[in-house]
Amino acid sequence: MVIKHEKIRSTKQAGKKNRPNSSVSKIPSPFAPKGKALFVGIDLGTSRASIAASNGVREVMPTYVGYPKDNISEELLGNKPLFGDAALKHRLSLELVRPLAHGVIQNNGKSGNNKYLTAAKQLVRYLLQKARPKPGQPVYGVIGAPARASIASKRILIDAASGILDAVMIVSEPFTVAYELGVLDQALVIDIGAGTVDLCRLHGTLPQNQDQITLDQAGDYVDDALSKIIRKKYPKAQFSINMVRKLKERHGFVSENSDRVKAKFPVDGRPREFDVTDELRKACKSIVPGMVSSIAKLIATYDPEFQQALRSNVILAGGGSQMVGLPELIEDAMDELGGGQVSRVDEPLFAGSNGALKMARRMPVHFWKVLT
Ligand SMILES: Nc1ncnc2c1ncn2[C@@H]1O[C@H](COP(=O)(O)OP(=O)(O)OP(=O)(O)O)[C@@H](O)[C@H]1O
Ligand SMILES: [Mg+2]
């Protein structure tokens, strides 16, 4: 899903709006000053933000921004916002903001004063500083968004990029993964993130709405489910959602057989060990039925001649794809749909931003939105 450029800088160009080629020389094109622009791919995820730049820089950080709470925390940490791991490390002294939920920048309903948008902007700026553009160097960025993100949420992403990037493209996240892998035909990519699971079938063109499904039950949902199940079974155990997430990231699995998983949580201030194997399996599996029925839907509505090819090339990406036994479990479930083959990408951390960078380097000028 690509938003085409709409704003054209000069009135002279405005008259040529429908003739992309004629405006090429006027727009600050990535292709005009060849070699001068910095291209970046940004994956602004609900839990992790990453950037891949054409000068070789790669950075990834948790999607958190923290603001010192009072004079003492300012004295300790300075008066500037902290980002990523630094924000998490000092969270007790900070107002911690997680700008995204379900893959899109949150809106606190106050026009002109959206703290989530401000935090997202600061985070994108910070990521970009990490990419070290040269002074005055134009920066063109492709940003990933959930497959079925609304026009409004894409606008918010564009707002977050304005004043930071010179031109932007908003692209469906699973499509950036597919682009990185070079699988643009007869494949079904499933990006399992924190806020959303995004499914996208590829058939040699840009995906349309009917090729994509976004589910709201993803990694955050698993964390929440796991917290509830553990709290129910061990009401005295003290833990935070962060502790539960770490547990899942370390041991997450969906297979029937597994070593026992033990978690250490305090009870009345004293550490105790709890067996959480069955609870962890149950929570991790909770997002699988939604994925399987979406796979079924995307296959059933595909050209019948090519359904078999699609079925045989299901690719899992995103942090949630690392749950042990997931490809096998989905394959088993696909037996009922006539069988299937499921694989997992090698680099779930950077597949999205690498693909976004690859697109940034290659997309023709008329796909860009110029930010003024
Ligand atoms: N080994 C693991 N097992 C299970 N889940 C994991 C593992 N490692 C990371 N995760 C989960 O993957 C999710 C993060 O994945 P990813 O970085 O792809 O998401 P995101 O891009 O931030 O989110 P979204 O795409 O929804 O905006 C988190 O919910 C995280 O807890
Ligand atoms: Mg993501």
mmCIF file of N, CA and C and ligand atoms in Angstrom, residues 43-46 48 173 191-194 196 198 318, ligand 2:
data_model
loop_
_atom_site.group_PDB
_atom_site.id
_atom_site.type_symbol
_atom_site.label_atom_id
_atom_site.label_comp_id
_atom_site.label_asym_id
_atom_site.label_seq_id
_atom_site.Cartn_x
_atom_site.Cartn_y
_atom_site.Cartn_z
ATOM 1 N N ASP A 43 11.234 1.065 10.300
ATOM 2 C CA ASP A 43 10.152 0.197 10.773
ATOM 3 C C ASP A 43 9.764 0.728 12.149
ATOM 4 N N LEU A 44 8.704 1.521 12.174
ATOM 5 C CA LEU A 44 8.269 2.119 13.440
ATOM 6 C C LEU A 44 7.256 1.163 14.055
ATOM 7 N N GLY A 45 7.779 0.161 14.742
ATOM 8 C CA GLY A 45 6.902 -0.869 15.291
ATOM 9 C C GLY A 45 6.351 -0.487 16.658
ATOM 10 N N THR A 46 5.320 -1.205 17.074
ATOM 11 C CA THR A 46 4.702 -0.943 18.368
ATOM 12 C C THR A 46 5.698 -1.166 19.510
ATOM 13 N N ARG A 48 9.260 -2.190 18.771
ATOM 14 C CA ARG A 48 10.643 -1.956 18.373
ATOM 15 C C ARG A 48 10.686 -1.069 17.156
ATOM 16 N N GLU A 173 3.657 -3.119 6.018
ATOM 17 C CA GLU A 173 4.804 -3.785 6.664
ATOM 18 C C GLU A 173 5.138 -5.159 6.068
ATOM 19 N N ASP A 191 3.499 -11.088 9.176
ATOM 20 C CA ASP A 191 4.392 -10.333 10.064
ATOM 21 C C ASP A 191 3.750 -10.294 11.457
ATOM 22 N N ILE A 192 4.360 -11.018 12.394
ATOM 23 C CA ILE A 192 3.773 -11.132 13.735
ATOM 24 C C ILE A 192 4.474 -10.147 14.666
ATOM 25 N N GLY A 193 3.868 -9.002 14.869
ATOM 26 C CA GLY A 193 4.482 -7.955 15.675
ATOM 27 C C GLY A 193 3.933 -7.937 17.088
ATOM 28 N N ALA A 194 4.119 -6.794 17.759
ATOM 29 C CA ALA A 194 3.594 -6.636 19.112
ATOM 30 C C ALA A 194 2.139 -6.177 19.064
ATOM 31 N N THR A 196 0.163 -5.798 16.029
ATOM 32 C CA THR A 196 -0.679 -6.425 15.005
ATOM 33 C C THR A 196 0.016 -7.636 14.380
ATOM 34 N N ASP A 198 0.076 -8.984 10.637
ATOM 35 C CA ASP A 198 -0.285 -8.515 9.294
ATOM 36 C C ASP A 198 -0.042 -9.607 8.278
ATOM 37 N N GLY A 318 8.697 -11.021 11.778
ATOM 38 C CA GLY A 318 8.347 -10.280 12.997
ATOM 39 C C GLY A 318 8.780 -11.039 14.243
HETATM 40 MG MG MG B 2 6.387 -4.564 12.946
#
